[in-house]
PDB file of C-alpha atoms in Angstrom:
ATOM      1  CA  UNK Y   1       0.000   0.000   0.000  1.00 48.00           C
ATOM      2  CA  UNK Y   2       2.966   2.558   1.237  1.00 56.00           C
ATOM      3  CA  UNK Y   3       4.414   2.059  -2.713  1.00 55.00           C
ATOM      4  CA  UNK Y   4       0.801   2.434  -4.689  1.00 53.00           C
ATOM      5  CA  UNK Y   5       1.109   5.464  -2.447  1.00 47.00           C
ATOM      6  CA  UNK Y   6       4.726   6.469  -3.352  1.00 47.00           C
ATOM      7  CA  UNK Y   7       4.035   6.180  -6.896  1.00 47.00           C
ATOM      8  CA  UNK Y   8       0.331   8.026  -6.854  1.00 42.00           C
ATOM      9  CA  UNK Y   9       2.883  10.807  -5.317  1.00 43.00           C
ATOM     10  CA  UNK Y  10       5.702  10.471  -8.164  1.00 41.00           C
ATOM     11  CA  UNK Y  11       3.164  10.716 -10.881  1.00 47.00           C
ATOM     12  CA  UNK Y  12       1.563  13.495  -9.622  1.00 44.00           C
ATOM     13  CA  UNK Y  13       4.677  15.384  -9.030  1.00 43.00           C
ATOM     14  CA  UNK Y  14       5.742  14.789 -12.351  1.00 45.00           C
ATOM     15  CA  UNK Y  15       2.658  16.049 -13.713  1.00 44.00           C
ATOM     16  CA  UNK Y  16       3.057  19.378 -12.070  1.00 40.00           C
ATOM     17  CA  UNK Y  17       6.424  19.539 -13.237  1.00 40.00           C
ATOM     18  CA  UNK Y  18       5.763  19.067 -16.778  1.00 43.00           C
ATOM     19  CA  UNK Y  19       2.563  21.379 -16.519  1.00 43.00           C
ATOM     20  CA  UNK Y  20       5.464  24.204 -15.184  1.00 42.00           C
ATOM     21  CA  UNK Y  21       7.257  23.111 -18.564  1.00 39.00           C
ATOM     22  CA  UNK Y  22       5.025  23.248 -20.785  1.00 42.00           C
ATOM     23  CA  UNK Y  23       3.970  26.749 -19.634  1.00 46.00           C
ATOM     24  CA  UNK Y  24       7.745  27.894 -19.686  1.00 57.00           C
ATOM     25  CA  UNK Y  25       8.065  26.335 -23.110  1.00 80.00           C
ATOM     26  CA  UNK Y  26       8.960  29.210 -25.552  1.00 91.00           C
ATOM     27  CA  UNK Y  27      11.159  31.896 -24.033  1.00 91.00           C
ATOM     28  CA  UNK Y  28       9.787  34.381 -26.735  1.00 96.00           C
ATOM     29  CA  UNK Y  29       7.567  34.517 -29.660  1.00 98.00           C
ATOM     30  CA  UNK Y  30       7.786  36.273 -32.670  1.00 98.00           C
ATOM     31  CA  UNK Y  31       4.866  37.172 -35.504  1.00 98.00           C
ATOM     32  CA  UNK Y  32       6.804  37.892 -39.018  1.00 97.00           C
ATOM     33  CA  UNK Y  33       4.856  38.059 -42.339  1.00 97.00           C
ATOM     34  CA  UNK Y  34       3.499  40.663 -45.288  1.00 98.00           C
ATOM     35  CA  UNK Y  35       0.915  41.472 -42.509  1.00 98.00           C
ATOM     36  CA  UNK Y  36       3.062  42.727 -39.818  1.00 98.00           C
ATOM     37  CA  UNK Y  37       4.072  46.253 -39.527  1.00 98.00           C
ATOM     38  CA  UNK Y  38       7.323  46.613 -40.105  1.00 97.00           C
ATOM     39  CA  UNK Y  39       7.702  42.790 -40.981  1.00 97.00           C
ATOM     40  CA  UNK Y  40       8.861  41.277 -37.698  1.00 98.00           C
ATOM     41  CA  UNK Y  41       7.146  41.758 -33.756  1.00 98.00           C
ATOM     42  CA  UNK Y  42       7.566  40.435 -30.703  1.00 98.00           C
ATOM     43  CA  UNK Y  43       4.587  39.421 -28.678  1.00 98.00           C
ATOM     44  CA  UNK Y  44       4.367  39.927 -25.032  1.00 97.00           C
ATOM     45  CA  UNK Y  45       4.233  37.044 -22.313  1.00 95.00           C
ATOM     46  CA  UNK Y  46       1.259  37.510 -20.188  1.00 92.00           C
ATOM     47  CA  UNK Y  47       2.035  34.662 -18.388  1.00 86.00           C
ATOM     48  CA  UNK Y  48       0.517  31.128 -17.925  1.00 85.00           C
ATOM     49  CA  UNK Y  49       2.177  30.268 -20.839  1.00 92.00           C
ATOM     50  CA  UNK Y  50       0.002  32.789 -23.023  1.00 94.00           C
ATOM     51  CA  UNK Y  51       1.363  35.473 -25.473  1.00 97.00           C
ATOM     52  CA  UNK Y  52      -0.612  38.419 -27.093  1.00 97.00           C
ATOM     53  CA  UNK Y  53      -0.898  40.786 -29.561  1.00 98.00           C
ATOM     54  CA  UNK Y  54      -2.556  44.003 -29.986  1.00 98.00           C
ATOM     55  CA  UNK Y  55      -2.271  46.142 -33.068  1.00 98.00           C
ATOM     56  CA  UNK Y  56      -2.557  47.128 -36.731  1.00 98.00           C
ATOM     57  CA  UNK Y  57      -2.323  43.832 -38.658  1.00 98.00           C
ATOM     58  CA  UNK Y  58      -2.350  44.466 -42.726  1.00 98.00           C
ATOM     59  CA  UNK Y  59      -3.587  42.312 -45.602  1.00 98.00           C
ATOM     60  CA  UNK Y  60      -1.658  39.591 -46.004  1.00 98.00           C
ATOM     61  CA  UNK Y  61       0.092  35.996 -43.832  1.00 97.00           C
ATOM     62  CA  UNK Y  62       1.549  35.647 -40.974  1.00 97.00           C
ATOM     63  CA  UNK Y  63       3.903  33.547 -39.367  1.00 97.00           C
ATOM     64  CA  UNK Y  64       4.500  32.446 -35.357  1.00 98.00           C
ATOM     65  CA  UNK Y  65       7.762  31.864 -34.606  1.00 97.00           C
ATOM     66  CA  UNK Y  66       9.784  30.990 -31.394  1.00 97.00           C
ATOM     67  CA  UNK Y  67      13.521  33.582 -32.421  1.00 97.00           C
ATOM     68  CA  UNK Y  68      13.150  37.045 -34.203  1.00 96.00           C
ATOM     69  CA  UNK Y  69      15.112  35.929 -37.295  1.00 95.00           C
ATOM     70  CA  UNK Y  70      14.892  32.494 -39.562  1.00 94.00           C
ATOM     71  CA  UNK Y  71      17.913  29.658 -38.433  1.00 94.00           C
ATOM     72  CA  UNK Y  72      18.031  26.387 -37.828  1.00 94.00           C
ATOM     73  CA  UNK Y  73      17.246  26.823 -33.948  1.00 95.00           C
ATOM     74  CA  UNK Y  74      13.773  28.277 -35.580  1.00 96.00           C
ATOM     75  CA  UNK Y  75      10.212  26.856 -34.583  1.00 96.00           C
ATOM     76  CA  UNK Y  76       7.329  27.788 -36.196  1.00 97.00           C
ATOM     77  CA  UNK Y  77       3.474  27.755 -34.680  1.00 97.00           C
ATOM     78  CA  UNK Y  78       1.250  26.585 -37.610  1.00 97.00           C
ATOM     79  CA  UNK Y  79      -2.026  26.170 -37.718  1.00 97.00           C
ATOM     80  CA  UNK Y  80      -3.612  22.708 -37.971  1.00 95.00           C
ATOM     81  CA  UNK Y  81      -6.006  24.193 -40.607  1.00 95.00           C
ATOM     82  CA  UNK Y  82      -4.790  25.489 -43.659  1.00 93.00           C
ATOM     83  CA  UNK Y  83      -5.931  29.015 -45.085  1.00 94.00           C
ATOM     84  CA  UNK Y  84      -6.464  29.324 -40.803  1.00 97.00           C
ATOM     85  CA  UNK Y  85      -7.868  33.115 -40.338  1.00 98.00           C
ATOM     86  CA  UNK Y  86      -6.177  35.093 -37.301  1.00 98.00           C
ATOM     87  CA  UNK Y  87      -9.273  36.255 -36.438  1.00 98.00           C
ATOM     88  CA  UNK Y  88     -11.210  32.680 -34.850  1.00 97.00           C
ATOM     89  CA  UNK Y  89     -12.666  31.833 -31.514  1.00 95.00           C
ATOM     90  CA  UNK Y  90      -9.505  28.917 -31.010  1.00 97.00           C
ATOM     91  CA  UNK Y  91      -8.137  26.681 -33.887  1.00 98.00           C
ATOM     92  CA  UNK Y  92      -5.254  24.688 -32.955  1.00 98.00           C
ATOM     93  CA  UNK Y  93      -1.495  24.546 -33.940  1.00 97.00           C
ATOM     94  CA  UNK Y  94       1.175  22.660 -34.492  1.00 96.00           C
ATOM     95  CA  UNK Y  95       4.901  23.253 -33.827  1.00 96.00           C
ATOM     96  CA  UNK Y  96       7.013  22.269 -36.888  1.00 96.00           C
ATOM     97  CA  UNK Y  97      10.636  23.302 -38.349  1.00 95.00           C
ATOM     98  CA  UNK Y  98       9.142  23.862 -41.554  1.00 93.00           C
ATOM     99  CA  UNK Y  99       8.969  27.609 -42.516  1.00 88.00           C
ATOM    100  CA  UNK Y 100       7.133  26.818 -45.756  1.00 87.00           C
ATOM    101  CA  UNK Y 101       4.382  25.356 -43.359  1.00 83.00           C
ATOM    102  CA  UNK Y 102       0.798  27.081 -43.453  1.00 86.00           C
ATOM    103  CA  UNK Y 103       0.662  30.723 -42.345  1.00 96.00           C
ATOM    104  CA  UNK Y 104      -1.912  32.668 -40.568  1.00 98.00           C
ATOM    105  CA  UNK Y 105      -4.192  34.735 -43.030  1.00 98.00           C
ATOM    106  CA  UNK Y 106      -5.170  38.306 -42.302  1.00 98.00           C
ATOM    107  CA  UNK Y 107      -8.170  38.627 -44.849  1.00 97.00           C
ATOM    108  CA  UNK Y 108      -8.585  42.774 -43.447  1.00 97.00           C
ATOM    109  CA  UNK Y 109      -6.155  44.940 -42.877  1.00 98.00           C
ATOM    110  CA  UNK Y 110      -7.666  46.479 -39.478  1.00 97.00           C
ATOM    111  CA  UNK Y 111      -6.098  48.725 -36.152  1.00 97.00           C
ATOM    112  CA  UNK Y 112      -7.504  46.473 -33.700  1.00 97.00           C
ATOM    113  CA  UNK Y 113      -6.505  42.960 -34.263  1.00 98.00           C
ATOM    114  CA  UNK Y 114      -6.348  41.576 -30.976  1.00 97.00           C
ATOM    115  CA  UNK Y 115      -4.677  37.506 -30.975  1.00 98.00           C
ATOM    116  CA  UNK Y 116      -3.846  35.288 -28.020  1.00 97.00           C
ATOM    117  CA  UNK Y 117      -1.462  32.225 -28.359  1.00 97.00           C
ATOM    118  CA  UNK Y 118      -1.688  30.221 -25.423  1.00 96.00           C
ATOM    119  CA  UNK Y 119       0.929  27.149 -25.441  1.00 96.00           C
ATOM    120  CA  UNK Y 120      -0.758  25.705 -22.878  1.00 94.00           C
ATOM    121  CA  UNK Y 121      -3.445  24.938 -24.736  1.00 94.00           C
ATOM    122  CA  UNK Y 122      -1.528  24.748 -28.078  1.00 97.00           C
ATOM    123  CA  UNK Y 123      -4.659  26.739 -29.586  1.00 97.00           C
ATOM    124  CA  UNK Y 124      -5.010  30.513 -31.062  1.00 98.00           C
ATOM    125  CA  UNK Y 125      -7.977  32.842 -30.653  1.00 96.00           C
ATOM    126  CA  UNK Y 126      -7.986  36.216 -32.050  1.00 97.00           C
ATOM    127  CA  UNK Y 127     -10.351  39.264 -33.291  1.00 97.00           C
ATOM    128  CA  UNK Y 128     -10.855  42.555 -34.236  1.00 98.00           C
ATOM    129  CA  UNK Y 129     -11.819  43.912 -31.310  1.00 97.00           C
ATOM    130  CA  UNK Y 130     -14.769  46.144 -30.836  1.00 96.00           C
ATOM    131  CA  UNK Y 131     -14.952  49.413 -28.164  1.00 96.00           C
ATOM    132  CA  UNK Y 132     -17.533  48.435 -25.341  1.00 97.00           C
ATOM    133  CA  UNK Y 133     -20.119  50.773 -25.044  1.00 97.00           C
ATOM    134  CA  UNK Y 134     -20.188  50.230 -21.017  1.00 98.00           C
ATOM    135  CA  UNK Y 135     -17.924  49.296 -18.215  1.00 98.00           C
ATOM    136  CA  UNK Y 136     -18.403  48.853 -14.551  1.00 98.00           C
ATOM    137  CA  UNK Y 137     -16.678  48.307 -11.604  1.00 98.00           C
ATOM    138  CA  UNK Y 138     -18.319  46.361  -8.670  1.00 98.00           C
ATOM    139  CA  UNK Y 139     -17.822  44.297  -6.030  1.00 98.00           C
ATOM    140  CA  UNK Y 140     -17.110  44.121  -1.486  1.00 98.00           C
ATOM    141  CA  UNK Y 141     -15.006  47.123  -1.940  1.00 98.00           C
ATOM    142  CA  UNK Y 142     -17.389  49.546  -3.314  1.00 98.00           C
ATOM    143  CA  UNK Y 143     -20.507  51.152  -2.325  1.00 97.00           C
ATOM    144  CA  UNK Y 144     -22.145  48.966  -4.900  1.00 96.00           C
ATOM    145  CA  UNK Y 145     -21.734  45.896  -3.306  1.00 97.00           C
ATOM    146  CA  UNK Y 146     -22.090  42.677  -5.683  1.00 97.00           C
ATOM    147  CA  UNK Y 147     -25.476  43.858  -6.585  1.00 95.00           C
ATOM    148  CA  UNK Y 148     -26.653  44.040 -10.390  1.00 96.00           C
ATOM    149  CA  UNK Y 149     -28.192  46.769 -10.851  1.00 97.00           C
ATOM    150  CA  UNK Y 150     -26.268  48.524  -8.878  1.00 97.00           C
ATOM    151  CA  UNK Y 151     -22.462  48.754 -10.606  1.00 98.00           C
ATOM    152  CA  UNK Y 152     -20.512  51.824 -10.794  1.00 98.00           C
ATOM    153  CA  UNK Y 153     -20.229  53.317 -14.139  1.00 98.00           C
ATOM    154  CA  UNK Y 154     -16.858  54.345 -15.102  1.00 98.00           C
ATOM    155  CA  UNK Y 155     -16.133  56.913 -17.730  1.00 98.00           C
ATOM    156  CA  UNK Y 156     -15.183  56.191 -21.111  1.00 98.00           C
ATOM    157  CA  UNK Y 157     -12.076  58.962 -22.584  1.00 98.00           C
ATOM    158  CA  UNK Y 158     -13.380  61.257 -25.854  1.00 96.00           C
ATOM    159  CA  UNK Y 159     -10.683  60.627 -27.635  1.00 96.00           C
ATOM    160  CA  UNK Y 160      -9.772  56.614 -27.658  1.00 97.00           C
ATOM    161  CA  UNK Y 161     -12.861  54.544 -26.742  1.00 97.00           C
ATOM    162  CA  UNK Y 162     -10.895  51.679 -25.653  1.00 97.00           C
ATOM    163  CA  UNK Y 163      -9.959  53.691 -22.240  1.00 98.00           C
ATOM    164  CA  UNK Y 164     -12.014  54.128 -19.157  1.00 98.00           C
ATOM    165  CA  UNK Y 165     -11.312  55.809 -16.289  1.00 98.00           C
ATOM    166  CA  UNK Y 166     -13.031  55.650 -12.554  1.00 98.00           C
ATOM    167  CA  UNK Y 167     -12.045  57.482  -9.571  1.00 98.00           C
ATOM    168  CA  UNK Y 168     -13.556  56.700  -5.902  1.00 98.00           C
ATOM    169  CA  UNK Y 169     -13.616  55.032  -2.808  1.00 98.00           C
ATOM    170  CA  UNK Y 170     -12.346  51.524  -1.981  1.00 98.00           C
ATOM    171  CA  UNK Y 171     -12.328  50.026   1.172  1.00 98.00           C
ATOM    172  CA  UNK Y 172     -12.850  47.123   3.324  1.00 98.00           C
ATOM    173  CA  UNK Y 173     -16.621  46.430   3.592  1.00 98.00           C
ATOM    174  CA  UNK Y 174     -17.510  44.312   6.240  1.00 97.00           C
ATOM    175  CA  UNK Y 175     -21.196  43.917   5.436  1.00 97.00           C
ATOM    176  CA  UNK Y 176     -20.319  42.605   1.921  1.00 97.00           C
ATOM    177  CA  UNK Y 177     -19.177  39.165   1.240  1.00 97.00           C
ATOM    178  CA  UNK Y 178     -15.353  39.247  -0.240  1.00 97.00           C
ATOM    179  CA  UNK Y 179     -15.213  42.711   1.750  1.00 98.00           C
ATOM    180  CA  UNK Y 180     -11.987  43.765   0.211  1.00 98.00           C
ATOM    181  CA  UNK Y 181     -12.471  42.433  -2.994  1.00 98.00           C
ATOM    182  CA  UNK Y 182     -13.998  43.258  -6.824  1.00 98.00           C
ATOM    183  CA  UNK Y 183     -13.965  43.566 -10.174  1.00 97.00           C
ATOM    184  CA  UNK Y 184     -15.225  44.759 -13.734  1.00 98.00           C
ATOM    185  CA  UNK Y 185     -17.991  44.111 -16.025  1.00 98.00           C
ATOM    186  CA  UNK Y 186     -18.674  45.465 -19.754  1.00 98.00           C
ATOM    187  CA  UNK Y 187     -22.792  45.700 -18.518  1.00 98.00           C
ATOM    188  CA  UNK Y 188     -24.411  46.407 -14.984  1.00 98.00           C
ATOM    189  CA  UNK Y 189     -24.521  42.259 -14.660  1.00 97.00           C
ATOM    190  CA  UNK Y 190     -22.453  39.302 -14.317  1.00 95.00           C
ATOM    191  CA  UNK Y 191     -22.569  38.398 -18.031  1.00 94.00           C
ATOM    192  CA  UNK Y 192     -21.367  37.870 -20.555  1.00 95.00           C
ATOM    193  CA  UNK Y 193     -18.651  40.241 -20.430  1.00 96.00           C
ATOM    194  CA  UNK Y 194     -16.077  40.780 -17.430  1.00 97.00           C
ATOM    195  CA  UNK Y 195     -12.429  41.573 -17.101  1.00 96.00           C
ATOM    196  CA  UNK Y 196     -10.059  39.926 -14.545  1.00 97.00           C
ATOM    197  CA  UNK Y 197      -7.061  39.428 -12.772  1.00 96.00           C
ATOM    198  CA  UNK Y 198      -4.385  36.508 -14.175  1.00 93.00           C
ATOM    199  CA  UNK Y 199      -3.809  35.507 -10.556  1.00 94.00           C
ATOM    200  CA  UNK Y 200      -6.668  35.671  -7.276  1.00 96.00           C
ATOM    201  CA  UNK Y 201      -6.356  38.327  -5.132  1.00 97.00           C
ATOM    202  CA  UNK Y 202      -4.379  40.743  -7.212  1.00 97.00           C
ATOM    203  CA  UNK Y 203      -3.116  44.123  -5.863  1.00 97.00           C
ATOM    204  CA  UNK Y 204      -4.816  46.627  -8.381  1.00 96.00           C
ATOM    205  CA  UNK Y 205      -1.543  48.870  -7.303  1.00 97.00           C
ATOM    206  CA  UNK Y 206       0.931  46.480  -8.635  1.00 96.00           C
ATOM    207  CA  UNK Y 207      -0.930  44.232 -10.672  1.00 93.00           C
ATOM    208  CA  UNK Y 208      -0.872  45.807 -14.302  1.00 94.00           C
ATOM    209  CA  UNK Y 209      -2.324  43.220 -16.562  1.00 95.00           C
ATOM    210  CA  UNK Y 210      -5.767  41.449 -17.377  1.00 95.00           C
ATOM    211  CA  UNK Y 211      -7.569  39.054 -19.544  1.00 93.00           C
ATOM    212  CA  UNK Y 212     -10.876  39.141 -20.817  1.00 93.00           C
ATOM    213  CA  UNK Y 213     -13.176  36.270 -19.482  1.00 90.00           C
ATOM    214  CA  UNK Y 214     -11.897  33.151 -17.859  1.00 89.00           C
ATOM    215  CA  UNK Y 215     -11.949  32.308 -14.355  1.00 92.00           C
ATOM    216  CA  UNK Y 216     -13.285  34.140 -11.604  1.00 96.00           C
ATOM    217  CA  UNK Y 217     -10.346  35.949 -10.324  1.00 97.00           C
ATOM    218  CA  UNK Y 218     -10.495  39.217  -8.401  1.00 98.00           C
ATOM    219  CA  UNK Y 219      -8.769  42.260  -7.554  1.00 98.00           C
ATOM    220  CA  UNK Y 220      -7.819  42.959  -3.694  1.00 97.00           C
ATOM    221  CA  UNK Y 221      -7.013  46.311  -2.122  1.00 97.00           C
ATOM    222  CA  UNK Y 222      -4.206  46.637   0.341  1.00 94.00           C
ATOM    223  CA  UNK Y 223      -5.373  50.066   2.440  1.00 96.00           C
ATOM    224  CA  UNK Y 224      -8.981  52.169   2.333  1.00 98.00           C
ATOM    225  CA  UNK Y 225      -8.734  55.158   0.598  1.00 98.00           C
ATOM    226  CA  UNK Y 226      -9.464  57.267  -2.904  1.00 98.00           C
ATOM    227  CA  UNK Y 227      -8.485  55.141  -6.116  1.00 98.00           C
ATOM    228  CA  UNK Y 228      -7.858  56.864  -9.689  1.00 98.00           C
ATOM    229  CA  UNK Y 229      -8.505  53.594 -11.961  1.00 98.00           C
ATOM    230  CA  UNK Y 230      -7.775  53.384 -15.784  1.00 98.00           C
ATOM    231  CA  UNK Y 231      -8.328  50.572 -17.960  1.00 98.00           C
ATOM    232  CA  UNK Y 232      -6.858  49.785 -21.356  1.00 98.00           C
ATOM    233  CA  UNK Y 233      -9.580  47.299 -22.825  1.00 98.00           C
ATOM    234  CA  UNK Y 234      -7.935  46.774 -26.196  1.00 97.00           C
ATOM    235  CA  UNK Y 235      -4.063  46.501 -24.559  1.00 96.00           C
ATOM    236  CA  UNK Y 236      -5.765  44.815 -21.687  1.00 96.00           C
ATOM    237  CA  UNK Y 237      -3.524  47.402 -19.221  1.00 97.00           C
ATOM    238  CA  UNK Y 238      -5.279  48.263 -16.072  1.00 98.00           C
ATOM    239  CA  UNK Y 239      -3.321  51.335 -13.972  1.00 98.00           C
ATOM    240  CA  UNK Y 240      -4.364  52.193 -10.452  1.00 98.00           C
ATOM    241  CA  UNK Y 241      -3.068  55.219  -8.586  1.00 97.00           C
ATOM    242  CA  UNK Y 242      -3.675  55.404  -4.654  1.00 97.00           C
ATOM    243  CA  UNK Y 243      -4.875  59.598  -4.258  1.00 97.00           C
ATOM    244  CA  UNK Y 244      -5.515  59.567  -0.571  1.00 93.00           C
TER     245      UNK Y 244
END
């Protein structure tokens, strides 16, 4: 029994160590192609073993790859479809050495191309994304509460409709359940759209990054006082600024 044991506990430990690999598995990735600005980009590691992109994409391919120039060290992240679309709700890839394998097709050149890849997964999902017409913030650190209904409005900026801006109070709540917790919707309601931390209990002062959907993570504050919040929906930056 003590060695079914032992070995239930190797297993599982090797599990979690090749989960922690597989996340860490490309260093960097690259997007090269006719429909990349200036032909060659690096996209930025979010973490969990995901890598975005957020900008103008023109028409033409595009091609995933794990160094910035062509060798032989060179992996490419092809799709599993041919004549694949970057914008998709997820379609899988494949890692291959080939550099003549299928590209990614940008059909419209667009500002707004928003793509995730996430390795752990080994799928893409991207889009041209649209400015929300609402966002809210909500939750056991604000006088809303979790009520729907309820939800603070933030402010959307004139000139770039993909920022928002909020400035109140935050503070621990005792009457409210998770009383020094909360978070943001894109309507006064839980669905279908809501922004969130990559990690539970995120410091909104430190914490700079978000994802759209996904698990429900929250922000956390650290002391009571006035907050100056801006969000970055299509670069998925949130900044928070403690006033007093």
């Amino acid at each position: 029994m003590n060695n079914m044991i032992k070995k239930v506990f190797v297993l599982a430990w090797m599990l979690v160590i090749s989960m922690g690999i597989s996340a860490q598995k490309y260093q960097d990735l690259w997007v090269m192609g006719t429909a990349v600005p200036g032909g060659v980009q690096k996209l930025i590691n979010v973490g969990d073993g995901d890598y975005k992109y957020a900008g103008t994409l023109k028409e033409g391919e595009l091609r995933i790859m794990t160094t910035k120039k062509v060798g032989k060290t060179t992996r490419f992240l092809a799709p599993a479809v041919p004549d694949a679309n970057i914008a998709n709700h997820g379609i899988s890839f494949k890692e291959t050495a080939d550099a003549n394998s299928s590209a990614w097709q940008v059909v419209v050149g667009e500002d707004r191309y928003k793509f995730t890849v996430s390795t752990m997964q080994m799928k893409l999902h991207g889009e041209i994304f649209q400015p929300w017409g609402e966002l809210f913030i909500a939750g056991g650190a604000t006088e809303a509460g979790w009520k729907e209904g309820k939800m603070l409005l933030m402010k959307q900026d004139v000139d770039n409709p993909c920022i928002w801006r909020w400035e109140g109070e935050l503070k621990k709540r005792p009457e409210n359940e998770e009383p020094t917790s909360f978070k943001f919707q894109g309507q006064d309601r839980w669905y279908p759209k809501n922004i969130h931390p990559y990690k539970q209990g995120a410091d909104v002062l430190t914490e700079n990054r978000f994802r759209v959907g996904g698990n429900d993570t929250k922000w956390m504050i650290s002391r009571d006082g006035i907050y100056r919040i801006t969000i970055d929906l299509f670069n998925e930056i949130i900044k928070a600024e403690f006033v007093k």
